[in-house]
Tab-separated table of C-alpha atoms in Angstrom:
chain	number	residue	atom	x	y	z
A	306	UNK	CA	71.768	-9.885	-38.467
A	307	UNK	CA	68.446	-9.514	-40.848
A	308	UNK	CA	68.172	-12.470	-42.721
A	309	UNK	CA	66.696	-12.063	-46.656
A	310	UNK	CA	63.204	-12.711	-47.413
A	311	UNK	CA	63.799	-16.252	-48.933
A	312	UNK	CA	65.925	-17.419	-45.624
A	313	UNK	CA	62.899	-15.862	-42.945
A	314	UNK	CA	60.484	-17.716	-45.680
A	315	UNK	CA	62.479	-21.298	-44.741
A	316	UNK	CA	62.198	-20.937	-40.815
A	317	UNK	CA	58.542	-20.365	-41.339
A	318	UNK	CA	58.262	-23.493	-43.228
A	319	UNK	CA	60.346	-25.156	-40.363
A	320	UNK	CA	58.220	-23.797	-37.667
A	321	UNK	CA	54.989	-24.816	-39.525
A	322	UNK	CA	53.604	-21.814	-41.454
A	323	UNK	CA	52.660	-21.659	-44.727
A	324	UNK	CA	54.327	-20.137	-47.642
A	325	UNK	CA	53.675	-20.042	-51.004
A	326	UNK	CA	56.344	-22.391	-53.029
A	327	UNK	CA	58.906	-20.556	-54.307
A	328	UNK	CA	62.468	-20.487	-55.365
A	329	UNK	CA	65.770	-18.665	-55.301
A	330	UNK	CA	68.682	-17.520	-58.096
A	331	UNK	CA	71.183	-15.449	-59.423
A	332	UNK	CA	70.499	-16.598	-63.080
A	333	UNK	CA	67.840	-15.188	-65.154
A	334	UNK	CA	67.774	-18.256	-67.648
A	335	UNK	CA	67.240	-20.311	-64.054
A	336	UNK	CA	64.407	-18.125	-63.374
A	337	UNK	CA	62.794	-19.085	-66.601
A	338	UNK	CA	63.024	-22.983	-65.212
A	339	UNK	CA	62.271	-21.893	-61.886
A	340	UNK	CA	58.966	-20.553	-63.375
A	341	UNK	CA	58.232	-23.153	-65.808
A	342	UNK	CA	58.601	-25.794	-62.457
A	343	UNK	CA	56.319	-23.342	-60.435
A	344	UNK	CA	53.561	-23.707	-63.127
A	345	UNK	CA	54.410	-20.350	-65.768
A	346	UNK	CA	52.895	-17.711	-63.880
A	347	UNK	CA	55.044	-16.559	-61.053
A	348	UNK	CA	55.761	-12.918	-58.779
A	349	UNK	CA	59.303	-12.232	-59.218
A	350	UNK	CA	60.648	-10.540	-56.188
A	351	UNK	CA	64.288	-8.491	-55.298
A	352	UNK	CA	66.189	-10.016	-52.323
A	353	UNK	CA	67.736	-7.520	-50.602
A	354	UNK	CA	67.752	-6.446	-47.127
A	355	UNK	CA	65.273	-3.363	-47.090
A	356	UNK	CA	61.502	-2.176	-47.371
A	357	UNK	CA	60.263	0.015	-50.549
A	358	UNK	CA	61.201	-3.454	-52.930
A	359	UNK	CA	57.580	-2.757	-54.324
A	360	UNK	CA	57.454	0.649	-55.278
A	361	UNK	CA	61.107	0.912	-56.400
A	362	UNK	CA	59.905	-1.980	-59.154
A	363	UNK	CA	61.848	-5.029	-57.296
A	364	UNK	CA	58.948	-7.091	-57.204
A	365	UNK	CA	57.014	-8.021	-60.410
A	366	UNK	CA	54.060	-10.208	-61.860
A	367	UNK	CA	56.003	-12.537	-64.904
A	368	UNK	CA	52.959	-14.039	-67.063
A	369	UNK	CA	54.810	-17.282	-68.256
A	370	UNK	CA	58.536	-19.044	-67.945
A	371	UNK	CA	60.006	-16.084	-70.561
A	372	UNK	CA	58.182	-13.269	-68.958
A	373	UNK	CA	59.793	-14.412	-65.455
A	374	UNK	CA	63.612	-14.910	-67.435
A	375	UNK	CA	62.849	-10.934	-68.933
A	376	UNK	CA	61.926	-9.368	-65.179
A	377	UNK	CA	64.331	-11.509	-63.553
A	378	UNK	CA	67.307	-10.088	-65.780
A	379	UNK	CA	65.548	-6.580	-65.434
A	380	UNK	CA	65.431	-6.762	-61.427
A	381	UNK	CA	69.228	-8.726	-60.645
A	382	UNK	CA	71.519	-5.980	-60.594
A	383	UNK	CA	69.064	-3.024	-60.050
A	384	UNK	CA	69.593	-0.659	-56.695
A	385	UNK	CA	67.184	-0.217	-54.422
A	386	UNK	CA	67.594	2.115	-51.367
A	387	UNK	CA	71.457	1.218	-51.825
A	388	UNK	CA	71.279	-2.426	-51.788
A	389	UNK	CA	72.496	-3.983	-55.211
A	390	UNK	CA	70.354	-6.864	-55.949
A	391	UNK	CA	72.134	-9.970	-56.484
A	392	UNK	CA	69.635	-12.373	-55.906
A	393	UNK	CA	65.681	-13.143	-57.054
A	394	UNK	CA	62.904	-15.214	-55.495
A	395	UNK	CA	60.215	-16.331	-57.434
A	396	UNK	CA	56.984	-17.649	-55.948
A	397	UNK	CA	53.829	-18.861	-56.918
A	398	UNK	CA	50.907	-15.934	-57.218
A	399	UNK	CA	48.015	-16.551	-54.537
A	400	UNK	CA	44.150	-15.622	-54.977
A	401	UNK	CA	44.109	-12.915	-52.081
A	402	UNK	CA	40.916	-12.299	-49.945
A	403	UNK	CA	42.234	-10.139	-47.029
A	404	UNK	CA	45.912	-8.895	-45.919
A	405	UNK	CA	47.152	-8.580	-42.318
A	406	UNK	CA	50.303	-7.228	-40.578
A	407	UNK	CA	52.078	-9.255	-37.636
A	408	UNK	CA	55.330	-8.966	-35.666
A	409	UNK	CA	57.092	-9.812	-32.596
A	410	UNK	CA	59.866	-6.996	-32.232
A	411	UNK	CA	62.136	-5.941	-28.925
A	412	UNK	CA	61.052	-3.445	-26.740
A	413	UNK	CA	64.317	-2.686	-25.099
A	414	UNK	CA	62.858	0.264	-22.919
A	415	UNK	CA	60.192	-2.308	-21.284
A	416	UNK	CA	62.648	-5.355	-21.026
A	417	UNK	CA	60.120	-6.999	-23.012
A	418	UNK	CA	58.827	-8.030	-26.530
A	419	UNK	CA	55.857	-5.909	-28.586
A	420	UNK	CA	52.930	-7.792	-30.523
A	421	UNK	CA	52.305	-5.372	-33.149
A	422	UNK	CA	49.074	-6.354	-35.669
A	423	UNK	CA	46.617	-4.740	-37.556
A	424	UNK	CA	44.034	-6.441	-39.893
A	425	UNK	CA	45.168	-3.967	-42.718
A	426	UNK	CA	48.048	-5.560	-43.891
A	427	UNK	CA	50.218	-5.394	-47.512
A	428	UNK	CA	51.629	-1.913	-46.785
A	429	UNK	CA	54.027	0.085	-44.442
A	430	UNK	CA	52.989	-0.092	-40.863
A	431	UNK	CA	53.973	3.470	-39.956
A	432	UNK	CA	51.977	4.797	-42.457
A	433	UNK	CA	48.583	2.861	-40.889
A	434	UNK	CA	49.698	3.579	-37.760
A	435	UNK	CA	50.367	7.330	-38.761
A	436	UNK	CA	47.177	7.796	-40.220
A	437	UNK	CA	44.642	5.494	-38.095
A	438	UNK	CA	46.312	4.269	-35.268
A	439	UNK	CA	43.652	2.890	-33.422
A	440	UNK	CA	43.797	-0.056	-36.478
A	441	UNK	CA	47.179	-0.981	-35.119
A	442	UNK	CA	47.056	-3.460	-31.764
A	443	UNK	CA	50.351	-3.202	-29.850
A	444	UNK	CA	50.967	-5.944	-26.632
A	445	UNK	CA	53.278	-6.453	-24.646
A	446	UNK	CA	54.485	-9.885	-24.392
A	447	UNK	CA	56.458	-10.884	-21.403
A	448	UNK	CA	59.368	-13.207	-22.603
A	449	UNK	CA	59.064	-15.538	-19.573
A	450	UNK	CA	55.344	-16.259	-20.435
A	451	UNK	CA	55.700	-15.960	-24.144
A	452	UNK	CA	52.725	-16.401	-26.341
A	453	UNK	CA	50.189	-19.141	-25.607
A	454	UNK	CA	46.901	-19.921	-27.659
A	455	UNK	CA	44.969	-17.404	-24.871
A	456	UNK	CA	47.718	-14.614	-25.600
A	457	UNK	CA	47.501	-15.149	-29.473
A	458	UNK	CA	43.766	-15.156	-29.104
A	459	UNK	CA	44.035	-11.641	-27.168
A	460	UNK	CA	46.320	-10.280	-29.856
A	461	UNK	CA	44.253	-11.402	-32.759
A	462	UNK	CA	41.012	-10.289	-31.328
A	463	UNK	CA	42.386	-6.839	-30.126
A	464	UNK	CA	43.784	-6.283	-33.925
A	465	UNK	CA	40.825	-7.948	-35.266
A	466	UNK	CA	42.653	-10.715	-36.900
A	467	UNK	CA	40.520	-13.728	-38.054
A	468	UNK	CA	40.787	-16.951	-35.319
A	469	UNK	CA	42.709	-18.879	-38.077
A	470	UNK	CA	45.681	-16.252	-37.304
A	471	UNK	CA	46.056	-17.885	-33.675
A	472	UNK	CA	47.870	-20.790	-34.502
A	473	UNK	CA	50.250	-18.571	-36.494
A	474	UNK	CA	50.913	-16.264	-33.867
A	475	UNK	CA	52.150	-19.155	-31.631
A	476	UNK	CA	54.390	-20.166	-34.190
A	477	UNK	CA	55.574	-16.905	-35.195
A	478	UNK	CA	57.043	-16.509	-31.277
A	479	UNK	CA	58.637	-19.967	-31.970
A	480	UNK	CA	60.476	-18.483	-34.802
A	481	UNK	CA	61.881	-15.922	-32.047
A	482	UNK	CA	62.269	-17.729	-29.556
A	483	UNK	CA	64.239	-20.620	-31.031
A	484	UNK	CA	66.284	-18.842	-33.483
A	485	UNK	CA	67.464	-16.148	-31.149
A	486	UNK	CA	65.368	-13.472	-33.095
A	487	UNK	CA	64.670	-9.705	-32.274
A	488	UNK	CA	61.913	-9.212	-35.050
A	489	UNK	CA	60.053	-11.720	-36.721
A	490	UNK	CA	57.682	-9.460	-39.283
A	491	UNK	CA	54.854	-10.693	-41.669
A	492	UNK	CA	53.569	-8.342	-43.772
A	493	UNK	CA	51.257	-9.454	-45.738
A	494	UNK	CA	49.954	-12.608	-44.031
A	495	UNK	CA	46.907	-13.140	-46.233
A	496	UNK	CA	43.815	-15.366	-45.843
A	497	UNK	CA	43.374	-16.836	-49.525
A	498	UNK	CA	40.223	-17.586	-51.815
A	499	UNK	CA	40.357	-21.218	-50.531
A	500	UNK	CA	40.773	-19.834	-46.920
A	501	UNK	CA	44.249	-20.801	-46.098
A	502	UNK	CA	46.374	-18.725	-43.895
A	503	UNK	CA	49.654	-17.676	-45.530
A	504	UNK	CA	53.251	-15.420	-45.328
A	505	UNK	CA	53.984	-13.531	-48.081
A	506	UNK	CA	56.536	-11.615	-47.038
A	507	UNK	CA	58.547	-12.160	-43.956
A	508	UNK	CA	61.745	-10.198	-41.621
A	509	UNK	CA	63.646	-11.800	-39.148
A	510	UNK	CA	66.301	-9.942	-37.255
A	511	UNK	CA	68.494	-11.860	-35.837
A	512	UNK	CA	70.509	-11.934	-32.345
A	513	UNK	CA	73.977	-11.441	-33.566
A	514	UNK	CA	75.171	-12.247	-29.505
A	515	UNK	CA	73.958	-15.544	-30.477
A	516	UNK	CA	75.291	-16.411	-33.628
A	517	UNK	CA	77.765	-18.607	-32.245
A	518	UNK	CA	73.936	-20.801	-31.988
A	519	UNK	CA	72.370	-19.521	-35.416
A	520	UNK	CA	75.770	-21.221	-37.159
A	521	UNK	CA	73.391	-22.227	-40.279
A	522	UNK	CA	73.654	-18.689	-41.788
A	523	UNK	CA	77.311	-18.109	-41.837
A	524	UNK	CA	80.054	-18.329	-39.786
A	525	UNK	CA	82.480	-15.522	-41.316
A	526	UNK	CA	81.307	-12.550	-39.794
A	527	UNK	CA	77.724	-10.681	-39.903
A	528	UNK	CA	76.895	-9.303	-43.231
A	529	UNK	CA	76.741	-5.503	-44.262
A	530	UNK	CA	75.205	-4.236	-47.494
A	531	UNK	CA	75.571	-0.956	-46.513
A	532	UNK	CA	79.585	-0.441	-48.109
A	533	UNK	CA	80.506	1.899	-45.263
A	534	UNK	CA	79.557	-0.764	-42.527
A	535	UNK	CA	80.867	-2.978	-44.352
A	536	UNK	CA	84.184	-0.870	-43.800
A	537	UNK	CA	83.624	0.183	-40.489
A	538	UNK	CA	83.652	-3.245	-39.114
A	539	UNK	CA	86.552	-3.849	-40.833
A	540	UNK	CA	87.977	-1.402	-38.840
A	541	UNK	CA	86.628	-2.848	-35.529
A	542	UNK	CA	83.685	0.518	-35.379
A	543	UNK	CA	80.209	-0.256	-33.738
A	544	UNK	CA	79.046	1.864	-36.827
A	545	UNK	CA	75.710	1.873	-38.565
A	546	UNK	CA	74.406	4.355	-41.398
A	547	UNK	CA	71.392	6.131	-41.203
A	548	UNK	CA	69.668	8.363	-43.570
A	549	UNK	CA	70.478	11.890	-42.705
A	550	UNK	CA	73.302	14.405	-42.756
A	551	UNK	CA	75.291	14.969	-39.458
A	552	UNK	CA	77.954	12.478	-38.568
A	553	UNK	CA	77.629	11.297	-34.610
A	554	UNK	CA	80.712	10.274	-32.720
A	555	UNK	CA	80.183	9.138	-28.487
A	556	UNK	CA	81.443	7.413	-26.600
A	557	UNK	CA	79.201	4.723	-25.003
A	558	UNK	CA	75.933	3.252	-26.960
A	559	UNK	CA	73.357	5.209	-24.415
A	560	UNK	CA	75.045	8.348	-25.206
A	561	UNK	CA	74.972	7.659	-28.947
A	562	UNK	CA	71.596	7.265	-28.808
A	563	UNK	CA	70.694	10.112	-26.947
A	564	UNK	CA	72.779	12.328	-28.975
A	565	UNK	CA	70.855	11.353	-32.031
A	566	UNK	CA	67.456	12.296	-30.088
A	567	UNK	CA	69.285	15.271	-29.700
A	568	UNK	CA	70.016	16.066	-32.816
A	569	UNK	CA	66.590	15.120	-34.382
A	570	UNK	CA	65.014	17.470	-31.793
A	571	UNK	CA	67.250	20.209	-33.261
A	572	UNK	CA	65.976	19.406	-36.875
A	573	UNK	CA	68.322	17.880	-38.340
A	574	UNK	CA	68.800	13.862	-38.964
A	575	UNK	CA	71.906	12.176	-37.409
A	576	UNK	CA	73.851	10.380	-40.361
A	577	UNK	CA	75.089	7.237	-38.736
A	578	UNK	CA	75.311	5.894	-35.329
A	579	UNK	CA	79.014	5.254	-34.100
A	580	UNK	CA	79.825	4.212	-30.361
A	581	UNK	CA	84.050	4.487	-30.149
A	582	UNK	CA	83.022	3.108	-26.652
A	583	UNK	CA	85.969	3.747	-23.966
A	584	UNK	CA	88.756	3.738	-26.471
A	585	UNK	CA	89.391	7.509	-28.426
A	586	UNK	CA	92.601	6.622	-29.367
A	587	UNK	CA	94.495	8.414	-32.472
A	588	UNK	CA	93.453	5.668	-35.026
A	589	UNK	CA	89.641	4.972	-33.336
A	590	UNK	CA	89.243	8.801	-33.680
A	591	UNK	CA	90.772	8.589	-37.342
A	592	UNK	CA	88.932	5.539	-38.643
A	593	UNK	CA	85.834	6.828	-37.167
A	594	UNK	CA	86.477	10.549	-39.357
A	595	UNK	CA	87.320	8.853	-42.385
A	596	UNK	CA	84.177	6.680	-42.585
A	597	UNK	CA	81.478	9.395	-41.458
A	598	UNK	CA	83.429	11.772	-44.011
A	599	UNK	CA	83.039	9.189	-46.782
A	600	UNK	CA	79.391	9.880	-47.079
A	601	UNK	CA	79.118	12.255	-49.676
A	602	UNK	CA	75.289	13.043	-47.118
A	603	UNK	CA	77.065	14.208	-44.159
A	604	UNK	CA	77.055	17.839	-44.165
A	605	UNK	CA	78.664	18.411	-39.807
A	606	UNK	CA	80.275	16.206	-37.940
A	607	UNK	CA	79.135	16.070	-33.830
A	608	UNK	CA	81.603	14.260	-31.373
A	609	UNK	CA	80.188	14.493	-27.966
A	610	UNK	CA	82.335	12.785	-25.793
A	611	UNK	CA	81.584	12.115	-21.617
A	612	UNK	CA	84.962	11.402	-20.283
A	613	UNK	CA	84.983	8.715	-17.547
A	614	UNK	CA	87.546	6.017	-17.825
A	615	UNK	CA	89.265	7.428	-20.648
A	616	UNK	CA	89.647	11.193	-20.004
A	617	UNK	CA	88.806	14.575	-22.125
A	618	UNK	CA	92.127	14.979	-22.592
A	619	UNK	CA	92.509	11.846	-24.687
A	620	UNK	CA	89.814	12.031	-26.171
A	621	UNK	CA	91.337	15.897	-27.953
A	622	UNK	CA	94.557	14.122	-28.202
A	623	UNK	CA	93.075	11.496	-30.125
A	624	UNK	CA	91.426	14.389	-32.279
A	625	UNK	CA	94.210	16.013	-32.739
A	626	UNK	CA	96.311	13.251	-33.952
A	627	UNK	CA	93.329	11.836	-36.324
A	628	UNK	CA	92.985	15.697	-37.960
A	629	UNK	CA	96.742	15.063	-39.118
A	630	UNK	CA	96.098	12.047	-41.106
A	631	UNK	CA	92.538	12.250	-41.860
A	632	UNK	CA	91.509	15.418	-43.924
A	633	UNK	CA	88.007	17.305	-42.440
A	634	UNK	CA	86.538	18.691	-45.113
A	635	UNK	CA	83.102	18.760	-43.443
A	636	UNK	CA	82.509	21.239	-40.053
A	637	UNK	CA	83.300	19.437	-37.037
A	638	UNK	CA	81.385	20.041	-33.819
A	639	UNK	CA	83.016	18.653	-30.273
A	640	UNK	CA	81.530	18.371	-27.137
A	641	UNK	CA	83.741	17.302	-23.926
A	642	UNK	CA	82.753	17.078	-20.539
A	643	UNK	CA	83.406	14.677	-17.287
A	644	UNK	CA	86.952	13.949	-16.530
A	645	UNK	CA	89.637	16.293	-17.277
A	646	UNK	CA	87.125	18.285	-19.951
A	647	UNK	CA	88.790	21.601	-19.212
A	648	UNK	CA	92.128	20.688	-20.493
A	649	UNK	CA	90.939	18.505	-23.348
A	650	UNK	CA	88.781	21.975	-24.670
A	651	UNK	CA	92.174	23.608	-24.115
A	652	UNK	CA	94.030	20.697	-26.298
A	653	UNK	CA	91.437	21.269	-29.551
A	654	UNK	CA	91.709	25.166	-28.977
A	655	UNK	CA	95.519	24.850	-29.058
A	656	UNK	CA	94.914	23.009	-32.431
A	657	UNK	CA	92.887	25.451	-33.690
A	658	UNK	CA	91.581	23.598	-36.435
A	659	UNK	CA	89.594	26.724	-38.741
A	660	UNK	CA	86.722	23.402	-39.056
A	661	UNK	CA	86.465	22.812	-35.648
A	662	UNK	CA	84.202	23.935	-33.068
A	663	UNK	CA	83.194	23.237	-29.494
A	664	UNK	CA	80.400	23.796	-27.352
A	665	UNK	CA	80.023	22.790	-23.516
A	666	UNK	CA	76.503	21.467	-23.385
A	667	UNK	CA	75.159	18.320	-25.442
A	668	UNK	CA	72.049	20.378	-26.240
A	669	UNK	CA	74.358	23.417	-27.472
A	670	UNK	CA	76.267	21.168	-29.551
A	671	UNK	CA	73.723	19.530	-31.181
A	672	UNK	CA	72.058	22.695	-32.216
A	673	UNK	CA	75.395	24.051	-33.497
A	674	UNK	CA	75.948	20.777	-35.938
A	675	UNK	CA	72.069	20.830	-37.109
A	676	UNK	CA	72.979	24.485	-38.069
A	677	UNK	CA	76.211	23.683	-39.892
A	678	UNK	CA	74.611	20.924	-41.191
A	679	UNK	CA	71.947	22.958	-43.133
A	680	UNK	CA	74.220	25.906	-43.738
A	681	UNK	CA	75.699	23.916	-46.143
A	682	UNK	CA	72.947	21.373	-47.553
């Protein structure tokens, strides 16, 4: 669960970090109190759930109270990377000196967490890292030792962060630790003209295995801005969108992932990621089709199916049923192999479906979509 700017803003305040005062609404004429309470001059900033708020004009300078109503009116409402904004936070300007970037993030493949910090803050980190990427520091932290003043010390000196970012870093790891985070992101935290050490801008990612703990943000389900995960978990589908234009069916979240390696290493983007895990029932299969078909980006669809528990065979049953009640209007690709894969191909070539296709290796498959996929782009 990512929490909004505002909300990761309140657990630093709770954990002892500093942030600039600010405020939150959905009213423009309350932005113009907001701002007049805040002292006039205030930065005006979109609350939604994605990067790129900056350069898609989300987050503004307002000179006085009725400068801050006028942006605040201009930015509520406005779409940015998909997200409607529905919300503003306005905060108090601050006299920058220098800009740093800081995070604690997962690293699933070490069964660890990742320090990642570089003293050139206030922009994307993949594009510093990208283009000098010796100016990033990245250390592992190992969760049962977590982050004392000696390991903040090593992190700040080996990003060259000033000493006054220690104390930060310490509490920054109490942020994940306590509130069951998998990223907690500053970017920029900013030494000031007085010298103070501040957040502007903060991410948390939340645990959503341990939201029955993290009750403070909702109890009626985790939120989706994205409208077709939004309608994929109301169907019960481990589904999330991603930008790019061939649909990706498995079963089982390794294989998912893998496949969309795959598929990136055959030039193409995968669309979404979608684990039916070990049901491929009629209905999975159909609700699964009708969501990746709904975005108007995905140009192939690639199922690639390992049968284990539930069998090949049911799997192209479940195919076959779904193409009767779902209409493919995009080319599908299907790969099937483990248990009973012979007479599942033999199922979907019974069908003969004029959109779908089938190969018999992963890599094959994958190449076939990415094809499809720019065939008709």
């Amino acid at each position: 669960m990512d929490l909004y700017e505002h909300q990761a803003r309140e657990l630093f305040e709770e954990h002892g970090i500093l942030v600039p005062r600010a405020e939150v609404t959905d009213s423009p004429k309350e932005a113009r109190e907001i701002a007049r309470r805040l002292g006039g001059r205030v930065v005006v900033k979109a609350q939604v759930k994605t990067g790129g708020r900056g350069k898609a004009g989300g987050v503004k300078l307002a000179a006085d109270p009725a400068a801050a109503e006028i942006t605040a009116r201009q930015i509520l409402g406005m779409d940015i990377k998909g997200h409607t904004v529905g919300k503003v936070m306005l905060a108090q300007p601050v006299a920058i000196e220098t800009e740093f970037y800081v995070s604690y993030v997962l690293d699933r493949a070490a069964g660890g967490f990742l320090a990642i910090a570089s003293a050139e803050g206030g922009m994307e980190i993949e594009e510093v890292a990208a283009g000098r990427p010796e100016a990033v520091a990245r250390i592992p932290v190992d969760p049962t030792e977590g982050v004392t003043s000696a390991k903040a010390g090593a992190i700040a000196a080996a990003a060259g962060l000033p000493p006054q970012t220690v104390d930060v870093l310490v509490r920054l790891w109490e942020v994940l630790v306590r509130e069951d985070a998998l990223l907690v992101e500053v970017n920029p935290l900013v030494r000031t003209a007085q010298g103070q050490i501040l957040a502007l801008d903060g991410k948390v990612t939340l645990d959503d295995n341990a939201r029955f703990r993290q009750s403070r943000w909702g109890d009626g389900g985790v939120e989706h801005d994205d409208a077709l995960e939004a309608v994929a978990a109301a169907k019960g589908l481990n589904y999330v969108k991603l930008d790019g234009e061939v649909g990706i069916i498995g079963n089982g979240a390794g294989l998912v992932m893998s496949t969309l390696d795959v598929v990136a290493g055959c030039g193409a983007r995968p669309a979404n990621f979608l684990d039916i895990g070990g049901g491929a029932s009629a209905q999975i299969m159909a609700d699964g089709l009708s969501v990746i078909l709904s975005d108007p980006a995905v140009k192939s669809v690639f199922v690639n199916v390992f049968g284990g528990i539930t069998a090949c065979d049911a799997v192209a049953d479940g195919i076959v049923q779904a193409l009767d009640s779902v209409q493919l209007t995009k080319p599908l690709v299907v790969r099937l192999d483990g248990n009973n894969a012979a007479r599942g191909r033999a199922i979907l070539d019974d069908r003969a479906h004029p959109l779908v296709q089938q190969a018999t290796t992963m890599d094959g498959a994958a190449l076939r979509a990415a094809q499809l996929a720019a065939a008709t782009a």
